[in-house]
Amino acid sequence: MVANLAKLADRSFIVGFLFPALVFYSCALLLIVEPVNPALYTTLTESVTLGDVLYNALLVWTLAIFLMLGNDPLYKLLEGYWPPVSWIKPLKAREERKLDAIDSEFASLRARWIDEGKAFPASDIARYTELLRKRVDRYPEKPESILPTRFGNAIRAFETYSSAVYRVDSIPLWIHLSTVFSDDFREAFEDVRTAVNCAMNFVFLAGLLAIGLIVVFTMSFNYALRISQVRPFLESGEYGLLLAAVVSLGLAWGSYELAIDRAVGWGRVVRAGFDCYLPALAKQLGYKLPDDPAVQGEFWEAVSRRAIYNQTFPPELLAKLQPPEAGKTAPAE
């Protein structure tokens, strides 16, 4: 229990959840609570008693904990698995068109490079490399795995990496793999995941703040004015909340772009984890990886099935596996 409480004060929690919660709470007080309920705003901000300070701190901390508890659903929403994003069919169609364009241009450049050989221009080589990196970092290997959002596809790209290369189901086996990580690698992984969490929470909270500001603007606007009458509208000061809502939406969009960029970096760390630590995981499980890549693929597929479906290793696979290292015996199946 003490260890769990300590996690609520570590860097990952503070940067990924507490900081966005603090910014949102402060902005909501200033931009929404003050115009709607000035008395409550005065109570929350102008009192200097220890009790009021602790009350505000508790509210921020509680919001941060709710963000942490809602982390997985929020990922699924922004990735496009859940409504309302999943209902917007043009989003997925647009991502499919973008992927088709990348694949078509890449195939054309590859064919030209094969034909032209050393005469292939350096600028086209740079474009070829750019497309290859974009294809690998931002889209899943199989077009049928594409999701409606760029954020979702950046994550799906590295989720499908281990399956394409090693026949490893990344999601169930990531917990197994994490048992053999070095402290340095685990810290690098937590840092990049924390950056994605922070950006993603800003997307959600800035969007929520913008909605709140629009609601307050709609409720408080003096409809005797006409927006077409520019000077009276500006002199009234009614545009302040609307301007703040636009700024908040801009922050949400900027945070979304940052989340995509950080998700790409997260994917590179995840790929490194599979590349560097799968042999150590095999050893941890009590097996020595065979030299034959095809048998390695069978082995990792069997490990994935065991983790997901509680299936034992097929006897024919056990016969192909090399004996474990001296002093170790393969676990009974």
Short mmCIF file of N, CA, C and O in Angstrom, two decimals, residues 70-197:
data_model
loop_
_atom_site.label_atom_id
_atom_site.label_comp_id
_atom_site.label_asym_id
_atom_site.label_seq_id
_atom_site.Cartn_x
_atom_site.Cartn_y
_atom_site.Cartn_z
N GLY A 70 -8.72 7.11 -15.65
CA GLY A 70 -9.32 7.13 -16.97
C GLY A 70 -8.32 7.09 -18.11
O GLY A 70 -8.68 7.33 -19.27
N ASN A 71 -7.06 6.77 -17.79
CA ASN A 71 -6.00 6.81 -18.79
C ASN A 71 -6.29 5.87 -19.97
O ASN A 71 -6.22 6.27 -21.14
N ASP A 72 -6.65 4.64 -19.69
CA ASP A 72 -6.88 3.66 -20.77
C ASP A 72 -8.10 4.04 -21.61
O ASP A 72 -8.01 4.04 -22.84
N PRO A 73 -9.26 4.38 -21.01
CA PRO A 73 -10.39 4.81 -21.84
C PRO A 73 -10.09 6.04 -22.70
O PRO A 73 -10.54 6.13 -23.84
N LEU A 74 -9.30 6.97 -22.15
CA LEU A 74 -8.97 8.16 -22.92
C LEU A 74 -8.09 7.81 -24.11
O LEU A 74 -8.26 8.37 -25.22
N TYR A 75 -7.16 6.88 -23.92
CA TYR A 75 -6.35 6.41 -25.04
C TYR A 75 -7.26 5.81 -26.12
O TYR A 75 -7.10 6.10 -27.32
N LYS A 76 -8.18 4.95 -25.72
CA LYS A 76 -9.06 4.29 -26.69
C LYS A 76 -9.92 5.31 -27.44
O LYS A 76 -10.20 5.14 -28.64
N LEU A 77 -10.32 6.38 -26.74
CA LEU A 77 -11.11 7.42 -27.40
C LEU A 77 -10.28 8.15 -28.45
O LEU A 77 -10.71 8.31 -29.60
N LEU A 78 -9.08 8.60 -28.06
CA LEU A 78 -8.25 9.37 -28.99
C LEU A 78 -7.67 8.51 -30.10
O LEU A 78 -7.35 9.02 -31.17
N GLU A 79 -7.53 7.22 -29.86
CA GLU A 79 -7.04 6.33 -30.91
C GLU A 79 -8.12 6.04 -31.94
O GLU A 79 -7.82 5.65 -33.07
N GLY A 80 -9.38 6.19 -31.54
CA GLY A 80 -10.47 5.97 -32.47
C GLY A 80 -11.20 4.66 -32.30
O GLY A 80 -11.99 4.28 -33.16
N TYR A 81 -10.96 3.98 -31.19
CA TYR A 81 -11.67 2.72 -30.95
C TYR A 81 -13.10 2.96 -30.47
O TYR A 81 -13.98 2.13 -30.69
N TRP A 82 -13.32 4.06 -29.75
CA TRP A 82 -14.60 4.30 -29.08
C TRP A 82 -15.37 5.45 -29.73
O TRP A 82 -14.76 6.36 -30.32
N PRO A 83 -16.69 5.44 -29.59
CA PRO A 83 -17.50 6.58 -30.01
C PRO A 83 -17.17 7.80 -29.15
O PRO A 83 -16.73 7.65 -28.01
N PRO A 84 -17.36 9.01 -29.65
CA PRO A 84 -17.94 9.31 -30.97
C PRO A 84 -16.93 9.27 -32.11
O PRO A 84 -17.32 9.36 -33.27
N VAL A 85 -15.63 9.16 -31.79
CA VAL A 85 -14.62 9.19 -32.86
C VAL A 85 -14.81 8.03 -33.83
O VAL A 85 -14.71 8.20 -35.05
N SER A 86 -15.10 6.85 -33.30
CA SER A 86 -15.25 5.68 -34.16
C SER A 86 -16.45 5.78 -35.08
O SER A 86 -16.54 5.05 -36.08
N TRP A 87 -17.40 6.66 -34.77
CA TRP A 87 -18.58 6.84 -35.61
C TRP A 87 -18.30 7.71 -36.84
O TRP A 87 -19.07 7.73 -37.78
N ILE A 88 -17.21 8.46 -36.80
CA ILE A 88 -16.92 9.42 -37.87
C ILE A 88 -16.17 8.67 -38.99
O ILE A 88 -14.94 8.63 -39.02
N LYS A 89 -16.91 8.06 -39.87
CA LYS A 89 -16.34 7.22 -40.93
C LYS A 89 -15.37 7.97 -41.84
O LYS A 89 -14.36 7.39 -42.29
N PRO A 90 -15.61 9.25 -42.17
CA PRO A 90 -14.65 9.96 -43.04
C PRO A 90 -13.24 10.04 -42.46
O PRO A 90 -12.27 10.14 -43.21
N LEU A 91 -13.11 9.99 -41.13
CA LEU A 91 -11.78 10.03 -40.53
C LEU A 91 -10.96 8.81 -40.95
O LEU A 91 -9.80 8.93 -41.37
N LYS A 92 -11.56 7.63 -40.84
CA LYS A 92 -10.85 6.41 -41.22
C LYS A 92 -10.59 6.40 -42.72
O LYS A 92 -9.50 5.99 -43.17
N ALA A 93 -11.56 6.84 -43.51
CA ALA A 93 -11.37 6.89 -44.97
C ALA A 93 -10.21 7.81 -45.34
O ALA A 93 -9.42 7.50 -46.25
N ARG A 94 -10.09 8.92 -44.62
CA ARG A 94 -9.00 9.85 -44.89
C ARG A 94 -7.65 9.21 -44.57
O ARG A 94 -6.69 9.33 -45.35
N GLU A 95 -7.56 8.51 -43.44
CA GLU A 95 -6.31 7.85 -43.09
C GLU A 95 -5.96 6.75 -44.10
O GLU A 95 -4.78 6.55 -44.43
N GLU A 96 -6.97 6.06 -44.59
CA GLU A 96 -6.72 5.03 -45.60
C GLU A 96 -6.20 5.65 -46.90
O GLU A 96 -5.29 5.09 -47.54
N ARG A 97 -6.75 6.79 -47.29
CA ARG A 97 -6.27 7.47 -48.50
C ARG A 97 -4.83 7.94 -48.33
O ARG A 97 -4.01 7.83 -49.26
N LYS A 98 -4.51 8.46 -47.17
CA LYS A 98 -3.15 8.92 -46.91
C LYS A 98 -2.16 7.76 -46.96
O LYS A 98 -1.07 7.87 -47.53
N LEU A 99 -2.56 6.62 -46.40
CA LEU A 99 -1.69 5.44 -46.42
C LEU A 99 -1.52 4.93 -47.86
O LEU A 99 -0.41 4.56 -48.27
N ASP A 100 -2.61 4.92 -48.63
CA ASP A 100 -2.52 4.50 -50.03
C ASP A 100 -1.57 5.40 -50.81
O ASP A 100 -0.78 4.91 -51.65
N ALA A 101 -1.64 6.70 -50.56
CA ALA A 101 -0.76 7.64 -51.26
C ALA A 101 0.70 7.39 -50.91
O ALA A 101 1.58 7.42 -51.79
N ILE A 102 0.97 7.14 -49.63
CA ILE A 102 2.35 6.85 -49.21
C ILE A 102 2.85 5.57 -49.85
O ILE A 102 3.97 5.52 -50.40
N ASP A 103 2.04 4.52 -49.80
CA ASP A 103 2.45 3.24 -50.37
C ASP A 103 2.67 3.33 -51.87
O ASP A 103 3.61 2.74 -52.42
N SER A 104 1.81 4.07 -52.56
CA SER A 104 1.94 4.21 -54.01
C SER A 104 3.21 4.97 -54.38
O SER A 104 3.97 4.55 -55.28
N GLU A 105 3.46 6.09 -53.71
CA GLU A 105 4.66 6.87 -54.00
C GLU A 105 5.92 6.08 -53.65
O GLU A 105 6.91 6.10 -54.38
N PHE A 106 5.87 5.36 -52.53
CA PHE A 106 7.02 4.56 -52.11
C PHE A 106 7.32 3.48 -53.14
O PHE A 106 8.48 3.26 -53.52
N ALA A 107 6.28 2.78 -53.61
CA ALA A 107 6.47 1.72 -54.60
C ALA A 107 7.02 2.28 -55.90
O ALA A 107 7.88 1.67 -56.55
N SER A 108 6.55 3.47 -56.31
CA SER A 108 7.03 4.09 -57.53
C SER A 108 8.51 4.45 -57.42
O SER A 108 9.30 4.20 -58.34
N LEU A 109 8.89 5.05 -56.27
CA LEU A 109 10.30 5.41 -56.06
C LEU A 109 11.18 4.17 -56.01
O LEU A 109 12.30 4.16 -56.56
N ARG A 110 10.70 3.11 -55.39
CA ARG A 110 11.48 1.88 -55.29
C ARG A 110 11.72 1.28 -56.68
O ARG A 110 12.83 0.85 -57.00
N ALA A 111 10.66 1.28 -57.49
CA ALA A 111 10.80 0.74 -58.84
C ALA A 111 11.80 1.56 -59.66
O ALA A 111 12.63 1.01 -60.40
N ARG A 112 11.72 2.89 -59.54
CA ARG A 112 12.67 3.75 -60.26
C ARG A 112 14.10 3.53 -59.79
O ARG A 112 15.03 3.51 -60.60
N TRP A 113 14.27 3.37 -58.47
CA TRP A 113 15.62 3.17 -57.92
C TRP A 113 16.23 1.87 -58.46
O TRP A 113 17.41 1.82 -58.82
N ILE A 114 15.41 0.84 -58.54
CA ILE A 114 15.89 -0.44 -59.08
C ILE A 114 16.29 -0.28 -60.55
O ILE A 114 17.33 -0.80 -60.99
N ASP A 115 15.50 0.46 -61.29
CA ASP A 115 15.78 0.65 -62.72
C ASP A 115 16.99 1.55 -62.96
O ASP A 115 17.83 1.27 -63.84
N GLU A 116 17.07 2.64 -62.19
CA GLU A 116 18.09 3.64 -62.47
C GLU A 116 19.41 3.37 -61.76
O GLU A 116 20.46 3.88 -62.17
N GLY A 117 19.38 2.60 -60.70
CA GLY A 117 20.61 2.27 -59.99
C GLY A 117 21.32 3.49 -59.44
O GLY A 117 20.72 4.34 -58.77
N LYS A 118 22.60 3.63 -59.75
CA LYS A 118 23.40 4.73 -59.20
C LYS A 118 22.97 6.09 -59.75
O LYS A 118 23.34 7.13 -59.19
N ALA A 119 22.23 6.10 -60.83
CA ALA A 119 21.75 7.37 -61.38
C ALA A 119 20.53 7.92 -60.65
O ALA A 119 20.07 9.02 -60.95
N PHE A 120 20.02 7.18 -59.72
CA PHE A 120 18.84 7.63 -58.97
C PHE A 120 19.20 8.87 -58.18
O PHE A 120 20.16 8.87 -57.39
N PRO A 121 18.44 10.00 -58.31
CA PRO A 121 18.82 11.28 -57.68
C PRO A 121 18.84 11.21 -56.16
O PRO A 121 18.05 10.50 -55.53
N ALA A 122 19.76 11.98 -55.58
CA ALA A 122 19.88 12.02 -54.12
C ALA A 122 18.61 12.57 -53.47
O ALA A 122 18.22 12.13 -52.38
N SER A 123 17.95 13.52 -54.13
CA SER A 123 16.71 14.08 -53.58
C SER A 123 15.63 13.01 -53.49
O SER A 123 14.83 12.99 -52.55
N ASP A 124 15.58 12.12 -54.49
CA ASP A 124 14.59 11.04 -54.47
C ASP A 124 14.95 9.99 -53.43
O ASP A 124 14.05 9.37 -52.85
N ILE A 125 16.24 9.79 -53.19
CA ILE A 125 16.66 8.87 -52.12
C ILE A 125 16.20 9.41 -50.77
O ILE A 125 15.70 8.67 -49.92
N ALA A 126 16.35 10.73 -50.58
CA ALA A 126 15.91 11.35 -49.33
C ALA A 126 14.40 11.21 -49.17
O ALA A 126 13.90 10.94 -48.07
N ARG A 127 13.68 11.40 -50.27
CA ARG A 127 12.21 11.26 -50.21
C ARG A 127 11.82 9.81 -49.92
O ARG A 127 10.89 9.56 -49.14
N TYR A 128 12.52 8.88 -50.52
CA TYR A 128 12.28 7.45 -50.29
C TYR A 128 12.47 7.12 -48.80
O TYR A 128 11.64 6.43 -48.19
N THR A 129 13.55 7.61 -48.22
CA THR A 129 13.84 7.37 -46.81
C THR A 129 12.79 8.01 -45.91
O THR A 129 12.36 7.42 -44.92
N GLU A 130 12.37 9.22 -46.28
CA GLU A 130 11.34 9.92 -45.50
C GLU A 130 10.03 9.14 -45.51
O GLU A 130 9.38 8.97 -44.46
N LEU A 131 9.64 8.66 -46.68
CA LEU A 131 8.40 7.88 -46.78
C LEU A 131 8.49 6.58 -46.00
O LEU A 131 7.52 6.16 -45.34
N LEU A 132 9.64 5.92 -46.08
CA LEU A 132 9.81 4.66 -45.36
C LEU A 132 9.70 4.87 -43.86
O LEU A 132 9.02 4.12 -43.15
N ARG A 133 10.34 5.92 -43.37
CA ARG A 133 10.28 6.21 -41.93
C ARG A 133 8.86 6.57 -41.52
O ARG A 133 8.37 6.11 -40.47
N LYS A 134 8.17 7.36 -42.33
CA LYS A 134 6.79 7.74 -42.01
C LYS A 134 5.89 6.52 -42.02
O LYS A 134 5.02 6.37 -41.15
N ARG A 135 6.10 5.63 -42.99
CA ARG A 135 5.29 4.42 -43.09
C ARG A 135 5.48 3.54 -41.87
O ARG A 135 4.51 2.96 -41.34
N VAL A 136 6.71 3.42 -41.41
CA VAL A 136 7.01 2.55 -40.27
C VAL A 136 6.55 3.16 -38.95
O VAL A 136 5.99 2.47 -38.09
N ASP A 137 6.78 4.46 -38.79
CA ASP A 137 6.52 5.12 -37.51
C ASP A 137 5.06 5.49 -37.28
O ASP A 137 4.61 5.55 -36.13
N ARG A 138 4.30 5.72 -38.36
CA ARG A 138 2.98 6.34 -38.19
C ARG A 138 1.81 5.50 -38.68
O ARG A 138 0.67 5.93 -38.54
N TYR A 139 2.09 4.32 -39.23
CA TYR A 139 0.99 3.48 -39.72
C TYR A 139 1.28 2.01 -39.40
O TYR A 139 2.44 1.58 -39.43
N PRO A 140 0.23 1.23 -39.13
CA PRO A 140 0.42 -0.21 -38.90
C PRO A 140 0.87 -0.91 -40.17
O PRO A 140 0.66 -0.41 -41.28
N GLU A 141 1.48 -2.07 -40.00
CA GLU A 141 2.01 -2.80 -41.15
C GLU A 141 0.90 -3.18 -42.13
O GLU A 141 1.04 -3.01 -43.34
N LYS A 142 -0.21 -3.69 -41.61
CA LYS A 142 -1.31 -4.14 -42.46
C LYS A 142 -2.35 -3.03 -42.60
O LYS A 142 -2.83 -2.50 -41.60
N PRO A 143 -2.73 -2.69 -43.84
CA PRO A 143 -3.72 -1.62 -44.04
C PRO A 143 -5.04 -1.88 -43.33
O PRO A 143 -5.73 -0.93 -42.93
N GLU A 144 -5.42 -3.17 -43.16
CA GLU A 144 -6.69 -3.46 -42.50
C GLU A 144 -6.67 -3.13 -41.00
O GLU A 144 -7.72 -3.13 -40.35
N SER A 145 -5.48 -2.86 -40.46
CA SER A 145 -5.36 -2.51 -39.04
C SER A 145 -5.44 -1.01 -38.80
O SER A 145 -5.30 -0.56 -37.66
N ILE A 146 -5.68 -0.23 -39.84
CA ILE A 146 -5.64 1.22 -39.71
C ILE A 146 -6.80 1.71 -38.84
O ILE A 146 -7.88 1.13 -38.82
N LEU A 147 -6.55 2.80 -38.12
CA LEU A 147 -7.52 3.40 -37.21
C LEU A 147 -7.93 4.78 -37.73
O LEU A 147 -7.26 5.35 -38.60
N PRO A 148 -9.00 5.37 -37.16
CA PRO A 148 -9.49 6.65 -37.69
C PRO A 148 -8.61 7.87 -37.39
O PRO A 148 -8.79 8.90 -38.02
N THR A 149 -7.69 7.78 -36.41
CA THR A 149 -6.93 8.96 -36.02
C THR A 149 -5.44 8.75 -36.23
O THR A 149 -4.93 7.63 -36.18
N ARG A 150 -4.74 9.85 -36.43
CA ARG A 150 -3.28 9.80 -36.59
C ARG A 150 -2.61 9.32 -35.30
O ARG A 150 -1.61 8.59 -35.34
N PHE A 151 -3.16 9.74 -34.17
CA PHE A 151 -2.62 9.29 -32.89
C PHE A 151 -2.77 7.78 -32.74
O PHE A 151 -1.83 7.08 -32.35
N GLY A 152 -3.94 7.27 -33.09
CA GLY A 152 -4.17 5.84 -32.99
C GLY A 152 -3.26 5.05 -33.91
O GLY A 152 -2.73 3.99 -33.53
N ASN A 153 -3.02 5.54 -35.11
CA ASN A 153 -2.17 4.82 -36.05
C ASN A 153 -0.71 4.85 -35.64
O ASN A 153 0.03 3.88 -35.88
N ALA A 154 -0.27 5.95 -35.01
CA ALA A 154 1.10 6.00 -34.51
C ALA A 154 1.32 4.95 -33.42
O ALA A 154 2.40 4.33 -33.33
N ILE A 155 0.31 4.73 -32.58
CA ILE A 155 0.42 3.71 -31.54
C ILE A 155 0.26 2.32 -32.14
O ILE A 155 0.99 1.38 -31.80
N ARG A 156 -0.69 2.18 -33.06
CA ARG A 156 -0.90 0.88 -33.70
C ARG A 156 0.34 0.43 -34.47
O ARG A 156 0.61 -0.77 -34.59
N ALA A 157 1.12 1.38 -34.96
CA ALA A 157 2.33 1.04 -35.72
C ALA A 157 3.31 0.26 -34.88
O ALA A 157 3.88 -0.74 -35.33
N PHE A 158 3.52 0.68 -33.61
CA PHE A 158 4.49 -0.07 -32.81
C PHE A 158 3.84 -1.24 -32.08
O PHE A 158 4.53 -2.17 -31.66
N GLU A 159 2.52 -1.22 -31.92
CA GLU A 159 1.85 -2.38 -31.34
C GLU A 159 1.94 -3.60 -32.27
O GLU A 159 1.97 -4.74 -31.80
N THR A 160 1.98 -3.36 -33.57
CA THR A 160 2.02 -4.47 -34.53
C THR A 160 3.44 -4.84 -34.93
O THR A 160 3.64 -5.80 -35.68
N TYR A 161 4.43 -4.08 -34.46
CA TYR A 161 5.83 -4.35 -34.85
C TYR A 161 6.28 -5.74 -34.43
O TYR A 161 6.83 -6.51 -35.24
N SER A 162 6.04 -6.10 -33.18
CA SER A 162 6.55 -7.38 -32.68
C SER A 162 5.86 -8.56 -33.37
O SER A 162 6.47 -9.61 -33.59
N SER A 163 4.61 -8.37 -33.75
CA SER A 163 3.91 -9.44 -34.46
C SER A 163 4.48 -9.63 -35.87
O SER A 163 4.65 -10.77 -36.33
N ALA A 164 4.79 -8.51 -36.53
CA ALA A 164 5.32 -8.59 -37.89
C ALA A 164 6.73 -9.18 -37.91
O ALA A 164 7.07 -9.95 -38.81
N VAL A 165 7.54 -8.82 -36.93
CA VAL A 165 8.95 -9.23 -36.95
C VAL A 165 9.19 -10.54 -36.22
O VAL A 165 9.95 -11.39 -36.68
N TYR A 166 8.53 -10.73 -35.06
CA TYR A 166 8.84 -11.89 -34.21
C TYR A 166 7.66 -12.84 -34.00
O TYR A 166 7.82 -13.86 -33.33
N ARG A 167 6.48 -12.46 -34.50
CA ARG A 167 5.24 -13.22 -34.26
C ARG A 167 4.89 -13.21 -32.78
O ARG A 167 4.35 -14.17 -32.24
N VAL A 168 5.18 -12.11 -32.14
CA VAL A 168 4.88 -11.90 -30.72
C VAL A 168 3.66 -10.99 -30.62
O VAL A 168 3.63 -9.92 -31.24
N ASP A 169 2.67 -11.37 -29.83
CA ASP A 169 1.54 -10.49 -29.55
C ASP A 169 1.99 -9.49 -28.49
O ASP A 169 2.19 -9.85 -27.32
N SER A 170 2.17 -8.24 -28.90
CA SER A 170 2.84 -7.26 -28.05
C SER A 170 2.10 -6.95 -26.76
O SER A 170 2.72 -6.76 -25.71
N ILE A 171 0.77 -6.86 -26.82
CA ILE A 171 0.03 -6.39 -25.65
C ILE A 171 0.09 -7.38 -24.49
O ILE A 171 0.46 -6.99 -23.37
N PRO A 172 -0.24 -8.67 -24.67
CA PRO A 172 -0.15 -9.57 -23.52
C PRO A 172 1.28 -9.87 -23.09
O PRO A 172 1.54 -10.11 -21.90
N LEU A 173 2.24 -9.85 -24.02
CA LEU A 173 3.61 -10.23 -23.66
C LEU A 173 4.45 -9.06 -23.16
O LEU A 173 5.57 -9.27 -22.70
N TRP A 174 3.92 -7.83 -23.25
CA TRP A 174 4.71 -6.69 -22.77
C TRP A 174 4.96 -6.80 -21.26
O TRP A 174 6.04 -6.46 -20.78
N ILE A 175 3.97 -7.27 -20.53
CA ILE A 175 4.15 -7.44 -19.07
C ILE A 175 5.24 -8.47 -18.80
O ILE A 175 6.10 -8.28 -17.93
N HIS A 176 5.22 -9.57 -19.55
CA HIS A 176 6.27 -10.59 -19.40
C HIS A 176 7.63 -9.97 -19.70
O HIS A 176 8.60 -10.17 -18.97
N LEU A 177 7.69 -9.20 -20.80
CA LEU A 177 8.97 -8.63 -21.23
C LEU A 177 9.51 -7.64 -20.21
O LEU A 177 10.72 -7.54 -20.01
N SER A 178 8.60 -6.91 -19.56
CA SER A 178 9.04 -5.88 -18.61
C SER A 178 9.77 -6.48 -17.40
O SER A 178 10.49 -5.76 -16.70
N THR A 179 9.61 -7.78 -17.17
CA THR A 179 10.29 -8.40 -16.03
C THR A 179 11.80 -8.51 -16.23
O THR A 179 12.52 -8.74 -15.25
N VAL A 180 12.27 -8.37 -17.47
CA VAL A 180 13.71 -8.51 -17.73
C VAL A 180 14.35 -7.19 -18.14
O VAL A 180 15.53 -7.16 -18.50
N PHE A 181 13.60 -6.09 -18.09
CA PHE A 181 14.17 -4.79 -18.46
C PHE A 181 15.23 -4.35 -17.46
O PHE A 181 15.10 -4.58 -16.25
N SER A 182 16.24 -3.66 -17.97
CA SER A 182 17.20 -3.00 -17.08
C SER A 182 16.55 -1.75 -16.49
O SER A 182 15.56 -1.23 -17.02
N ASP A 183 17.12 -1.25 -15.43
CA ASP A 183 16.59 -0.03 -14.80
C ASP A 183 16.66 1.16 -15.75
O ASP A 183 15.74 1.99 -15.79
N ASP A 184 17.75 1.25 -16.53
CA ASP A 184 17.90 2.37 -17.46
C ASP A 184 16.83 2.33 -18.54
O ASP A 184 16.25 3.37 -18.90
N PHE A 185 16.57 1.14 -19.07
CA PHE A 185 15.55 1.04 -20.12
C PHE A 185 14.17 1.33 -19.55
O PHE A 185 13.36 2.01 -20.18
N ARG A 186 13.89 0.83 -18.36
CA ARG A 186 12.58 1.06 -17.75
C ARG A 186 12.38 2.56 -17.52
O ARG A 186 11.28 3.08 -17.74
N GLU A 187 13.43 3.27 -17.13
CA GLU A 187 13.33 4.71 -16.92
C GLU A 187 13.08 5.44 -18.24
O GLU A 187 12.26 6.36 -18.30
N ALA A 188 13.78 5.01 -19.31
CA ALA A 188 13.56 5.62 -20.62
C ALA A 188 12.15 5.40 -21.10
O ALA A 188 11.51 6.31 -21.66
N PHE A 189 11.62 4.21 -20.87
CA PHE A 189 10.26 3.91 -21.27
C PHE A 189 9.27 4.77 -20.48
O PHE A 189 8.32 5.32 -21.05
N GLU A 190 9.46 4.87 -19.18
CA GLU A 190 8.54 5.68 -18.36
C GLU A 190 8.58 7.15 -18.76
O GLU A 190 7.54 7.82 -18.76
N ASP A 191 9.76 7.65 -19.12
CA ASP A 191 9.87 9.06 -19.51
C ASP A 191 9.06 9.35 -20.76
O ASP A 191 8.32 10.34 -20.82
N VAL A 192 9.19 8.49 -21.77
CA VAL A 192 8.48 8.76 -23.03
C VAL A 192 6.99 8.52 -22.86
O VAL A 192 6.16 9.24 -23.44
N ARG A 193 6.60 7.53 -22.08
CA ARG A 193 5.18 7.29 -21.82
C ARG A 193 4.58 8.45 -21.03
O ARG A 193 3.44 8.87 -21.28
N THR A 194 5.34 9.01 -20.09
CA THR A 194 4.86 10.16 -19.31
C THR A 194 4.61 11.36 -20.21
O THR A 194 3.62 12.09 -20.03
N ALA A 195 5.49 11.58 -21.19
CA ALA A 195 5.30 12.70 -22.12
C ALA A 195 4.01 12.54 -22.92
O ALA A 195 3.28 13.51 -23.14
N VAL A 196 3.73 11.30 -23.35
CA VAL A 196 2.49 11.06 -24.10
C VAL A 196 1.28 11.28 -23.20
O VAL A 196 0.29 11.90 -23.60
N ASN A 197 1.35 10.78 -21.96
CA ASN A 197 0.24 10.97 -21.02
C ASN A 197 -0.04 12.46 -20.79
O ASN A 197 -1.20 12.89 -20.77
#
